[in-house]
Short mmCIF file of C-alpha atoms and ligand atoms in Angstrom, two decimals:
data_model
loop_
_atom_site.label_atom_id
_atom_site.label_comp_id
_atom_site.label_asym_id
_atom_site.label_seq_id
_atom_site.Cartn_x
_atom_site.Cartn_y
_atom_site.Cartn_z
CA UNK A 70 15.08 -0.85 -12.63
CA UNK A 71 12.76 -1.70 -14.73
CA UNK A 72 12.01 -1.10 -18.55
CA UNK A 73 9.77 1.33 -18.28
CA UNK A 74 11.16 2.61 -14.83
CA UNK A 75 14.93 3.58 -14.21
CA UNK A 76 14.36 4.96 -10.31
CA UNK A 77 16.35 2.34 -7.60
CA UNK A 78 14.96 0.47 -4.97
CA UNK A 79 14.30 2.88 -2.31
CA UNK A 80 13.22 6.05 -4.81
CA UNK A 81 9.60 5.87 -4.44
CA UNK A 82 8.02 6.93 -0.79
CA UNK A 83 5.33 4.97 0.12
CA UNK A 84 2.19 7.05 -1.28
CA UNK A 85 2.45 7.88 -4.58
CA UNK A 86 -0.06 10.05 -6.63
CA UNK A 87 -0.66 9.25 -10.57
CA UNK A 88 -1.35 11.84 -12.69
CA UNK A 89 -1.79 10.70 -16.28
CA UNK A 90 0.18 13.17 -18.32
CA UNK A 91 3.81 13.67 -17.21
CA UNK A 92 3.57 17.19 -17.47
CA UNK A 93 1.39 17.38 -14.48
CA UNK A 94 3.34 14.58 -12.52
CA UNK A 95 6.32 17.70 -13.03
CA UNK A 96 3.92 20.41 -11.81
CA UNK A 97 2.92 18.88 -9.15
CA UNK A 98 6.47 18.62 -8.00
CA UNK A 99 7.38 21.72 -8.67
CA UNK A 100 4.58 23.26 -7.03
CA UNK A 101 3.57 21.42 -3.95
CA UNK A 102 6.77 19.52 -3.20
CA UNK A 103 9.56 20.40 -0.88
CA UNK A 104 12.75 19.16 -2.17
CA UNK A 105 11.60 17.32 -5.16
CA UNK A 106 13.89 15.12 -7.21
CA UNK A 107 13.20 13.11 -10.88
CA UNK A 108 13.11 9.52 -9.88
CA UNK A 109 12.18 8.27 -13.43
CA UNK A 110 12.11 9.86 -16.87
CA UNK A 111 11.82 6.42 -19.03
CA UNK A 112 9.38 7.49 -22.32
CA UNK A 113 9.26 11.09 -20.53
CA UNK A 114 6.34 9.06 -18.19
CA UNK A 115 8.26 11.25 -15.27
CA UNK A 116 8.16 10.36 -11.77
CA UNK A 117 9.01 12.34 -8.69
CA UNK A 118 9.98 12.44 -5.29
CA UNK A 119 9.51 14.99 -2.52
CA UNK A 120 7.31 15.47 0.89
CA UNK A 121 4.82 17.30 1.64
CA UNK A 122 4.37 18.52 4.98
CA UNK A 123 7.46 17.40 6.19
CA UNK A 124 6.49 13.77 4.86
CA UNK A 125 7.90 11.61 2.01
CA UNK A 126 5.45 11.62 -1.32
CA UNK A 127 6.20 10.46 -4.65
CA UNK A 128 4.50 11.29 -8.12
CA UNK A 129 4.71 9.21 -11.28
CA UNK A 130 3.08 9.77 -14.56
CA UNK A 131 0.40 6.80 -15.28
CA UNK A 132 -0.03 7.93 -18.98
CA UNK A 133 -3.23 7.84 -20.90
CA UNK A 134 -5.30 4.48 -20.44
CA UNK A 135 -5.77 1.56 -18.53
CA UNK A 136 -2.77 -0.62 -20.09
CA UNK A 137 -0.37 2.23 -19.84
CA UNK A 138 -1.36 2.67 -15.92
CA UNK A 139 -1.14 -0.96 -15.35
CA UNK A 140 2.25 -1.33 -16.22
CA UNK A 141 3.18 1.75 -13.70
CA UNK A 142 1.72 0.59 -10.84
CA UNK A 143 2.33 -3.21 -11.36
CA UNK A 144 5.63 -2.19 -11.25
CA UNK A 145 5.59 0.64 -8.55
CA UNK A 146 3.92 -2.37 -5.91
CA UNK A 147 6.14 -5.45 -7.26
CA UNK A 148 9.34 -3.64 -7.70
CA UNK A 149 9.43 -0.25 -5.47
CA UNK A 150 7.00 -1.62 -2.77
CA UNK A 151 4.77 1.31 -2.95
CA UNK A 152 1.34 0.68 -0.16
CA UNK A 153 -0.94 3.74 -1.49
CA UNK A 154 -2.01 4.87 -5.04
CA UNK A 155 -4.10 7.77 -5.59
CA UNK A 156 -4.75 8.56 -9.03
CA UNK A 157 -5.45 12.63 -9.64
CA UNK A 158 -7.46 12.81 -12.99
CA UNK A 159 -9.92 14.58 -14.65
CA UNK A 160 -13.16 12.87 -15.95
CA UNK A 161 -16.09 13.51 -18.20
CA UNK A 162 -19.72 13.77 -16.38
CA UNK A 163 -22.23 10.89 -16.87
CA UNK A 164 -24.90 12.91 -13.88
CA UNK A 165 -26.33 15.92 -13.99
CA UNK A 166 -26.13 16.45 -10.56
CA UNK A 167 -22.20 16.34 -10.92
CA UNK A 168 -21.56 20.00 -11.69
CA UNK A 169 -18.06 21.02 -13.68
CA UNK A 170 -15.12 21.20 -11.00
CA UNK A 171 -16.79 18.85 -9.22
CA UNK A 172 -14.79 16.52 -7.40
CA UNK A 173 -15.71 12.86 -8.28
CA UNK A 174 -13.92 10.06 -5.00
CA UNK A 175 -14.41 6.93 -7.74
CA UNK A 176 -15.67 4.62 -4.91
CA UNK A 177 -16.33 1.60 -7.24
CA UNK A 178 -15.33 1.48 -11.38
CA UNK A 179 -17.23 -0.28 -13.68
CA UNK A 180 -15.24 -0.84 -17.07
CA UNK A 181 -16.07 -2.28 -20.28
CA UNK A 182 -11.88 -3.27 -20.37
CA UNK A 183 -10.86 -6.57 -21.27
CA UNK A 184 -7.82 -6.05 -18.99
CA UNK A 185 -9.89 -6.18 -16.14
CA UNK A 186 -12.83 -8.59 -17.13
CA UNK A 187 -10.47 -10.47 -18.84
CA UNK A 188 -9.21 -12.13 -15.09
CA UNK A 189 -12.47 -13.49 -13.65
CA UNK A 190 -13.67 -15.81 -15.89
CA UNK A 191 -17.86 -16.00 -15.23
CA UNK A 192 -17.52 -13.33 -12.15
CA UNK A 193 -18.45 -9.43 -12.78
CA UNK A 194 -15.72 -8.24 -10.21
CA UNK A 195 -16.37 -4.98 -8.60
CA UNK A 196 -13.21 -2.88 -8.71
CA UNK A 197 -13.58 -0.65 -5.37
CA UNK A 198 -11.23 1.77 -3.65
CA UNK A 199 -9.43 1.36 -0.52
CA UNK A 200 -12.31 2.23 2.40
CA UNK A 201 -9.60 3.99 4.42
CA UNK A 202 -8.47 6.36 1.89
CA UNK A 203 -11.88 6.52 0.73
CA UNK A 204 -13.26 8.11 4.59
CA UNK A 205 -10.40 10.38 4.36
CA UNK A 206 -10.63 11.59 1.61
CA UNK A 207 -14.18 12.61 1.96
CA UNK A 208 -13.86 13.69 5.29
CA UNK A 209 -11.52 16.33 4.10
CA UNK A 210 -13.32 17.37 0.81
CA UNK A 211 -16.02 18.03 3.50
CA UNK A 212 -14.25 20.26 5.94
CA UNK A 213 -12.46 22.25 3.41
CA UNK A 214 -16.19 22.35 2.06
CA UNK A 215 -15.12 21.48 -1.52
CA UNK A 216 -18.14 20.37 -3.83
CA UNK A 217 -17.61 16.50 -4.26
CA UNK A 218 -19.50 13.08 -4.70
CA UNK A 219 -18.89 9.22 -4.08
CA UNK A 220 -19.82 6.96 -6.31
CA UNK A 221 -19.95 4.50 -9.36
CA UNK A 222 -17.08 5.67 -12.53
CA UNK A 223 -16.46 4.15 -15.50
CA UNK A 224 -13.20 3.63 -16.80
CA UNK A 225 -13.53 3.01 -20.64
CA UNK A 226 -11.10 2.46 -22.84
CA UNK A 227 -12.79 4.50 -25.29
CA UNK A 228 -12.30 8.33 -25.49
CA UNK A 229 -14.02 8.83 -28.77
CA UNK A 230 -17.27 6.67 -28.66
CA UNK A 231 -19.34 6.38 -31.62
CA UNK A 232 -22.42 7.53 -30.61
CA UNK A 233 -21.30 10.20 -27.26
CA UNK A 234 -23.46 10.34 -24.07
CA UNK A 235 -25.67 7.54 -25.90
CA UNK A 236 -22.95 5.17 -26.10
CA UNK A 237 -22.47 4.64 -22.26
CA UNK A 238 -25.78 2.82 -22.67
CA UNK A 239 -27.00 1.75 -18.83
CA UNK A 240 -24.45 3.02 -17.11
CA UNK A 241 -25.33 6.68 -16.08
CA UNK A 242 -29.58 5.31 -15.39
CA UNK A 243 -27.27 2.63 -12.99
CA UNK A 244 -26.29 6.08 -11.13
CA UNK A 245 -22.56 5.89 -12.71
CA UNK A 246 -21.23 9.54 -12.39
CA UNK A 247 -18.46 10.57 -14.23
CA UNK A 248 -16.08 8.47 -17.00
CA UNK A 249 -12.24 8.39 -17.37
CA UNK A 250 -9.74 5.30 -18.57
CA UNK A 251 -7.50 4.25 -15.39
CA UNK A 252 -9.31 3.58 -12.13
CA UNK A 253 -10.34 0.10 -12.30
CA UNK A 254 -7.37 -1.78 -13.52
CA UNK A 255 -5.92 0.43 -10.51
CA UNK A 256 -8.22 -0.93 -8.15
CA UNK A 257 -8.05 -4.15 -9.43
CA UNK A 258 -4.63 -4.83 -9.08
CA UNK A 259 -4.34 -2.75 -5.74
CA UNK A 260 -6.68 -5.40 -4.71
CA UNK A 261 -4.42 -8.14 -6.41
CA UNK A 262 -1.11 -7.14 -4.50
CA UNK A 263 -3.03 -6.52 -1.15
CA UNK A 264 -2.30 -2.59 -1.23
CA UNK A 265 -4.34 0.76 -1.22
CA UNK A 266 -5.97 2.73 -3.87
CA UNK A 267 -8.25 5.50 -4.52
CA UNK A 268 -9.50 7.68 -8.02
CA UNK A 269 -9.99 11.34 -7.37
CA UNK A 270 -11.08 12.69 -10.41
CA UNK A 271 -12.07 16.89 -11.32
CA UNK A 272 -15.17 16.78 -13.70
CA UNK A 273 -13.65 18.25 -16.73
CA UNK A 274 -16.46 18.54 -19.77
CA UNK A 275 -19.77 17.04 -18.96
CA UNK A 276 -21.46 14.72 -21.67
CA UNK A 277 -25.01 15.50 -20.81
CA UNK A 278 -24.58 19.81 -21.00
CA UNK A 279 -21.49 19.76 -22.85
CA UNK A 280 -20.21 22.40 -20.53
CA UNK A 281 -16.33 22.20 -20.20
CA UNK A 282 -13.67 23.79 -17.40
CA UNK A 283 -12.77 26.86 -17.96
CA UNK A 284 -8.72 27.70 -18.17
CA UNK A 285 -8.98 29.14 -14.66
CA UNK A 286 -10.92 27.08 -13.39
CA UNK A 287 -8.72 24.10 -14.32
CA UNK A 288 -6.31 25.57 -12.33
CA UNK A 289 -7.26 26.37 -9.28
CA UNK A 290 -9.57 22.87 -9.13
CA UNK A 291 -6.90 20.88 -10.11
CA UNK A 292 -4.79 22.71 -7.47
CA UNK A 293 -7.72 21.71 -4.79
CA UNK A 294 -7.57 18.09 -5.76
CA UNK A 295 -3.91 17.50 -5.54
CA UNK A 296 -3.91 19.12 -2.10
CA UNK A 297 -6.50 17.10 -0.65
CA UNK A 298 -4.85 13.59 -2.37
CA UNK A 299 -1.51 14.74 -1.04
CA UNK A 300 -3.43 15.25 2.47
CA UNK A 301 -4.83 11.56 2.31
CA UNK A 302 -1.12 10.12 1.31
CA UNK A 303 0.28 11.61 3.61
CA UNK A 304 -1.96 11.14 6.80
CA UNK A 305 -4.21 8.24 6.18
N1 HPA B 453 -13.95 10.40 -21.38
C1 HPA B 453 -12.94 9.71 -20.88
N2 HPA B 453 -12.02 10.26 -20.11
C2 HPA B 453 -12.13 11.56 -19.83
C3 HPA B 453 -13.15 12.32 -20.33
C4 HPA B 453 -14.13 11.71 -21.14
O1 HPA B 453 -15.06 12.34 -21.61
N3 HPA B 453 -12.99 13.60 -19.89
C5 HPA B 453 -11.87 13.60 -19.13
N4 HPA B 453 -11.34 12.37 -19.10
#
């Protein structure tokens, strides 16, 4: 128990997906898990555990940000001894050649967060995902023939910047693809606490065209993402 987290010692299997908004962390219990029970429900953040394919799977809701997911998943590694992260998000696009629905594997996040600079002094760490889950995951994006990219994200803690597209300076002529708030404090500390962790995020609204998802699609490409993430915790 925690403050923030009321599940035991033993509540959380060892892969755990992170939504950001609760209500997703309880559809995607409800939807792809067999036998699914509420492990935490501290703030409403809700966190769940099931399996899927006949193997144990947790869920738990990161919230919005990289603070708010720090304090989840120091706690799911220090106190519940979870081994594999995998964030499900959606992102905004920073590349034209990242299409909406598009499936962005975050294989390195850049971050203008002091949370994350913040620990290395003079270095520029490079927050990168777990290589294992990393191959698997785009091994099976491939064979299910799903439209996805690896590459360079940037998690800002900005949602509203001043000045839009304009305001992520650099980054997207540095071949930086999409932009959400979570994935490098996650692969920061994943690399802190010697565990595994991996960003799969659904281009949402892209910055450049100003397309967005439609309803529909959101759906169904949300529905493809969680089924390949719940394939990599599960198998790799
Ligand atoms: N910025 C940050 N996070 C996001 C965005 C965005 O435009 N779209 C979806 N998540």
């Amino acid at each position: 128990m925690t403050p923030h987290n009321h599940a035991k010692p033993g509540d959380y299997a060892p892969a755990v997906l992170l939504p950001g908004d609760p209500l997703r962390a309880s559809w995607i219990a409800e939807t792809f898990f067999e036998t699914p029970r509420q492990v935490n429900g501290v703030r409403n953040c809700l966190g769940f555990t099931g399996t899927w394919k006949g193997k144990p799977v947790s869920v738990q809701a990161s919230g919005m940000g990289q603070p708010s997911l720090a304090i989840y998943v120091h706690e799911l590694i220090n106190v519940y001894g979870v081994q594999s992260l995998i964030r499900v998000g959606t992102c905004g696009g920073l590349n034209a050649k990242v299409k909406v629905r598009d499936l962005i594997l975050a294989q390195g996040a850049a971050t203008d967060s002091a949370i994350v600079k913040g620990r290395f002094g003079p270095y520029n760490f490079a927050p990168i995902a777990d290589f294992g889950l990393l191959r698997a995951a785009a091994g099976l994006a491939e064979a299910r023939r799903l439209r996805w990219h690896a590459g360079n994200m940037l998690s800002s803690d900005i949602f509203y910047h001043a000045n839009g597209f304009a305001g992520y300076d650099t980054l997207p002529g540095h071949g930086v693809l999409g932009v959400e708030m979570e994935a490098a404090v996650l692969y920061t500390l994943a690399a802190r606490f010697g565990v595994r962790a991996l960003a799969i995020c659904t281009m949402t609204d892209c910055l450049i065209t100003h397309d967005e998802i439609s309803a529909e699609d959101r759906q169904s490409s949300l529905t493809d993402m969680v089924e390949l993430a719940l394939d990599v915790a599960v198998e790799a």
